mmCIF file of C-alpha atoms in Angstrom:
data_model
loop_
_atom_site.group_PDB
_atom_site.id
_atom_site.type_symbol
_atom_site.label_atom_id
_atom_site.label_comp_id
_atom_site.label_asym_id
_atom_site.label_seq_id
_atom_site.Cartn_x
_atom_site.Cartn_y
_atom_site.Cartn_z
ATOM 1 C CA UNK I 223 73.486 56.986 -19.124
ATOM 2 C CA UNK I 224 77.321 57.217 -18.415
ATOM 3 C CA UNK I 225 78.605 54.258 -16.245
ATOM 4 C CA UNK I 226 79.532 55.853 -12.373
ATOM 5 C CA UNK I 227 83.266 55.065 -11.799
ATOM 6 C CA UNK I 228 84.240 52.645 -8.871
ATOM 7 C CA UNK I 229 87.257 51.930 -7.093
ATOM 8 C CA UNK I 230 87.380 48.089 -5.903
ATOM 9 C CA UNK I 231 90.457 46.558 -3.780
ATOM 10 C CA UNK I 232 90.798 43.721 -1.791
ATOM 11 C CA UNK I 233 93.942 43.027 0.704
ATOM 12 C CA UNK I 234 93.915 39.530 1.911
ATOM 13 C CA UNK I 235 95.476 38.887 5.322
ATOM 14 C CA UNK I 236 93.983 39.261 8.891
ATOM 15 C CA UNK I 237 92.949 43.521 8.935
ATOM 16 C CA UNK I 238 95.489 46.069 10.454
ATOM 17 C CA UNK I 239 94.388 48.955 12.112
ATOM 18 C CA UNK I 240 96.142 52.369 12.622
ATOM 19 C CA UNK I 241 97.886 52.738 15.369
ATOM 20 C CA UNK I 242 98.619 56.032 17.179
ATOM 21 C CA UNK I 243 102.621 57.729 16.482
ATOM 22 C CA UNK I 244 104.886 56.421 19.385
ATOM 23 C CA UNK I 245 107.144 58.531 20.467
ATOM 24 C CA UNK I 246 111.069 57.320 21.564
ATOM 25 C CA UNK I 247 114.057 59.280 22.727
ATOM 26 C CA UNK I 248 117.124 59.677 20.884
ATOM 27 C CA UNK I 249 120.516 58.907 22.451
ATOM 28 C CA UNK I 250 120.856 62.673 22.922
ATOM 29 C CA UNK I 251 117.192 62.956 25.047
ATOM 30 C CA UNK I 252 115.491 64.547 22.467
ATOM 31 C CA UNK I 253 111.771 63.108 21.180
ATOM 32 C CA UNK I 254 111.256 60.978 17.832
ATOM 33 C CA UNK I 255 108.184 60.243 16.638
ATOM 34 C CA UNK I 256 108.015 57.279 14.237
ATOM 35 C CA UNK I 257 104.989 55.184 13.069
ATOM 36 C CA UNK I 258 104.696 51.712 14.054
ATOM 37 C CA UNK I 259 105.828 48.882 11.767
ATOM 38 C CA UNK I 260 102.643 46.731 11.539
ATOM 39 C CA UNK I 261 101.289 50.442 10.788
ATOM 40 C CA UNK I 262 103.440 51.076 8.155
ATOM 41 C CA UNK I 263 103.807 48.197 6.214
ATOM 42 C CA UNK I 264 99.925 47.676 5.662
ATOM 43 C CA UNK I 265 99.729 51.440 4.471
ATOM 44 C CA UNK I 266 102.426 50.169 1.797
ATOM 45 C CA UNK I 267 100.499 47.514 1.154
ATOM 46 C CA UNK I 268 97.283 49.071 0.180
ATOM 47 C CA UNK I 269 99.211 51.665 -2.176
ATOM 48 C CA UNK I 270 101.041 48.888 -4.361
ATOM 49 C CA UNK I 271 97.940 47.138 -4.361
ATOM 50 C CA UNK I 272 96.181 50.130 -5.487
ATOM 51 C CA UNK I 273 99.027 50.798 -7.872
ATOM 52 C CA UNK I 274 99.077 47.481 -9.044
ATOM 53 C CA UNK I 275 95.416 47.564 -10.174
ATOM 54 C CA UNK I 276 95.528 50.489 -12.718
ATOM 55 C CA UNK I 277 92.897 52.307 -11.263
ATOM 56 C CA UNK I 278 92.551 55.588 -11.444
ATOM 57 C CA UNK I 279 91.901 58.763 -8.675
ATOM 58 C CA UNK I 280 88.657 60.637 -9.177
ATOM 59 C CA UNK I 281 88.703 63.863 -9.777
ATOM 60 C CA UNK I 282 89.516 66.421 -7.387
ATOM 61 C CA UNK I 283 86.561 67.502 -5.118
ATOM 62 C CA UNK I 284 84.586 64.917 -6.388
ATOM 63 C CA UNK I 285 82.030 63.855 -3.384
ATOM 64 C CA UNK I 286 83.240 60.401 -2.481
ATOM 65 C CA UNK I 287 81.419 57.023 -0.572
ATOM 66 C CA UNK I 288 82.773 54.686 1.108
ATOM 67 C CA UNK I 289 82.094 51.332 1.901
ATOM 68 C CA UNK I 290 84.576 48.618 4.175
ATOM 69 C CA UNK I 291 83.889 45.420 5.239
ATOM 70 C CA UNK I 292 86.268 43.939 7.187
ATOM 71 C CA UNK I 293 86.787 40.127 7.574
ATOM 72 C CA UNK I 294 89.078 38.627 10.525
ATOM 73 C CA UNK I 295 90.429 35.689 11.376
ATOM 74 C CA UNK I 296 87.873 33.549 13.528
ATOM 75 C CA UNK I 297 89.475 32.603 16.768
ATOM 76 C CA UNK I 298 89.416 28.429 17.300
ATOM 77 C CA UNK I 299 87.331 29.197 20.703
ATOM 78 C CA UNK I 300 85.057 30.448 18.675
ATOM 79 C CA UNK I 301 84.305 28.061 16.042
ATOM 80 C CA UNK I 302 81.163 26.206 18.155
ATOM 81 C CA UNK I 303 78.969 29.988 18.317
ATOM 82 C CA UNK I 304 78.553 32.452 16.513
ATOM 83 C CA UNK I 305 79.256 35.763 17.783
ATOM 84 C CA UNK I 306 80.453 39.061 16.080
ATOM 85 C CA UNK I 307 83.894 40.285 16.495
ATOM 86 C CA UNK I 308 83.637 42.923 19.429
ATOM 87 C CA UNK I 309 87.526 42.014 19.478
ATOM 88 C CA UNK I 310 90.722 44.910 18.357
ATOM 89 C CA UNK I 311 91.393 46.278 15.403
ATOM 90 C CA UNK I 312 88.350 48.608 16.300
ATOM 91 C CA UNK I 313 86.506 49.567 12.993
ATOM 92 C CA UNK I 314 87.599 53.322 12.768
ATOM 93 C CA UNK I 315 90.882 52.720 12.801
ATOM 94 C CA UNK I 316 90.591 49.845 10.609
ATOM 95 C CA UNK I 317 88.982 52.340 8.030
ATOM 96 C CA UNK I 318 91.844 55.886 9.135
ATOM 97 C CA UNK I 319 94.472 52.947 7.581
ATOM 98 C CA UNK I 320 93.005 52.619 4.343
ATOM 99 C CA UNK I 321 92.158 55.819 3.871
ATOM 100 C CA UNK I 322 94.972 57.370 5.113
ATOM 101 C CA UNK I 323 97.071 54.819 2.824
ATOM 102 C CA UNK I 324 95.017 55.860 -0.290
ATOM 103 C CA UNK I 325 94.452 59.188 -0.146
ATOM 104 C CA UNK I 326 96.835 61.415 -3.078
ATOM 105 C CA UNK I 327 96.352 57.858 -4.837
ATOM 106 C CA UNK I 328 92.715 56.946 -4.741
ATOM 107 C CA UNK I 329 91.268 60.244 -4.014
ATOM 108 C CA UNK I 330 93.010 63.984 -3.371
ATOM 109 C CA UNK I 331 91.777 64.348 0.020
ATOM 110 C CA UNK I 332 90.052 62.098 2.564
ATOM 111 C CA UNK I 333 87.590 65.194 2.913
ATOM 112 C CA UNK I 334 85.833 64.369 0.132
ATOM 113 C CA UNK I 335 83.969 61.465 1.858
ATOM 114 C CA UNK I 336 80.157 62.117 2.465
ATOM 115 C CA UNK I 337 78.835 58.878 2.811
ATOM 116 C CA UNK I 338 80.667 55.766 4.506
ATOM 117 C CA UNK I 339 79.672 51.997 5.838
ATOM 118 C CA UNK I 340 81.669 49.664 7.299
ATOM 119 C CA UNK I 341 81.534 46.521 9.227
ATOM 120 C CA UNK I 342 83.349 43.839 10.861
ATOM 121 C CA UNK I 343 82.684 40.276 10.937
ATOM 122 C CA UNK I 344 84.525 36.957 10.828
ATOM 123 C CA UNK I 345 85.577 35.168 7.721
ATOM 124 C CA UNK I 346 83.605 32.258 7.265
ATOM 125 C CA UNK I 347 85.634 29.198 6.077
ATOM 126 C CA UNK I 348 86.768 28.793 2.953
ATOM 127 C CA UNK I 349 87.288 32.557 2.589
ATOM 128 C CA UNK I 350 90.059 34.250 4.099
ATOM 129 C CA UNK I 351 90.871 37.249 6.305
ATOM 130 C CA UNK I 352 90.808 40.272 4.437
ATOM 131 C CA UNK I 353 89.697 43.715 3.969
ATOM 132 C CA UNK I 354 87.015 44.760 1.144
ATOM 133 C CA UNK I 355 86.898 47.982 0.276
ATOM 134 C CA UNK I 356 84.918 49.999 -2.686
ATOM 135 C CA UNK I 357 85.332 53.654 -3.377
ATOM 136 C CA UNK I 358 82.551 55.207 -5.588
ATOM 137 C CA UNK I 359 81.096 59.054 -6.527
ATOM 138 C CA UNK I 360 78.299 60.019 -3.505
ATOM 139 C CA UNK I 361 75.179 61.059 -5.578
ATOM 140 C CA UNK I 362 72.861 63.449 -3.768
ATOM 141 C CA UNK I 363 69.700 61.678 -2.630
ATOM 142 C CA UNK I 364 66.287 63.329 -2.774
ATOM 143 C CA UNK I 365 65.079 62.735 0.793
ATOM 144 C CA UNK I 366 66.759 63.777 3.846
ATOM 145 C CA UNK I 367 68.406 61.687 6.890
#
């Protein structure tokens, strides 16, 4: 039986989620639309750090799952209870980053995902913020949803 092909990455550092285009005026009044830094900079750092692990992209139109789990920095209020981060980045835009960042890298298009999971929950000391995130081929399951 051939061995299914996985894509594994982990970025370390508290999770970034997308933000939305702002949109500035020029000197002359007209409109520019840029994407935020904080944005930007953890897109770039998911593609070197995809880049960097000499993986490979699956193969076009190949039916893709997804699963994220997303690990934040635990607020020092916090540290007596337990409670679940209810907090920002919320967890689809967490996940629009990644997989806007991988996609032509990772994967052709971010259409090909049939199957996703994610969560968010604190990191739990010694482990550090971060965001897990594994990529494999969606097999067709026998039963229904």
């Amino acid at each position: 039986m051939e061995k299914s092909k996985v894509v594994r990455l982990t970025l370390y550092g508290n999770p970034v989620g997308k933000a939305r285009p702002r949109v500035t005026k020029t000197k002359a009044g007209k409109p520019l639309v840029y994407t935020p830094s904080r944005t930007a900079q953890a897109e770039e750092q998911w593609k070197a750090l995809f880049l960097e692990s000499g993986q490979t992209a699956f193969a076009e139109g190949t039916p893709l799952r997804l699963l994220l789990r997303a690990y934040l920095a635990k607020p020092q209020y916090l540290r007596k209870r337990e409670r679940l981060p209810v907090t920002k980045p919320d967890l689809d835009n967490l996940t629009k980053l990644v997989l806007d960042a991988l996609e032509g890298l990772a994967y052709h298009r971010d259409s090909n995902f049939v199957d996703m999971m994610q969560s968010k929950r604190y990191a739990v000391y010694p482990d550090s913020p971060r965001i897990e995130v594994e990529i494999s081929e969606a097999i067709e399951e026998l039963a229904e949803c």
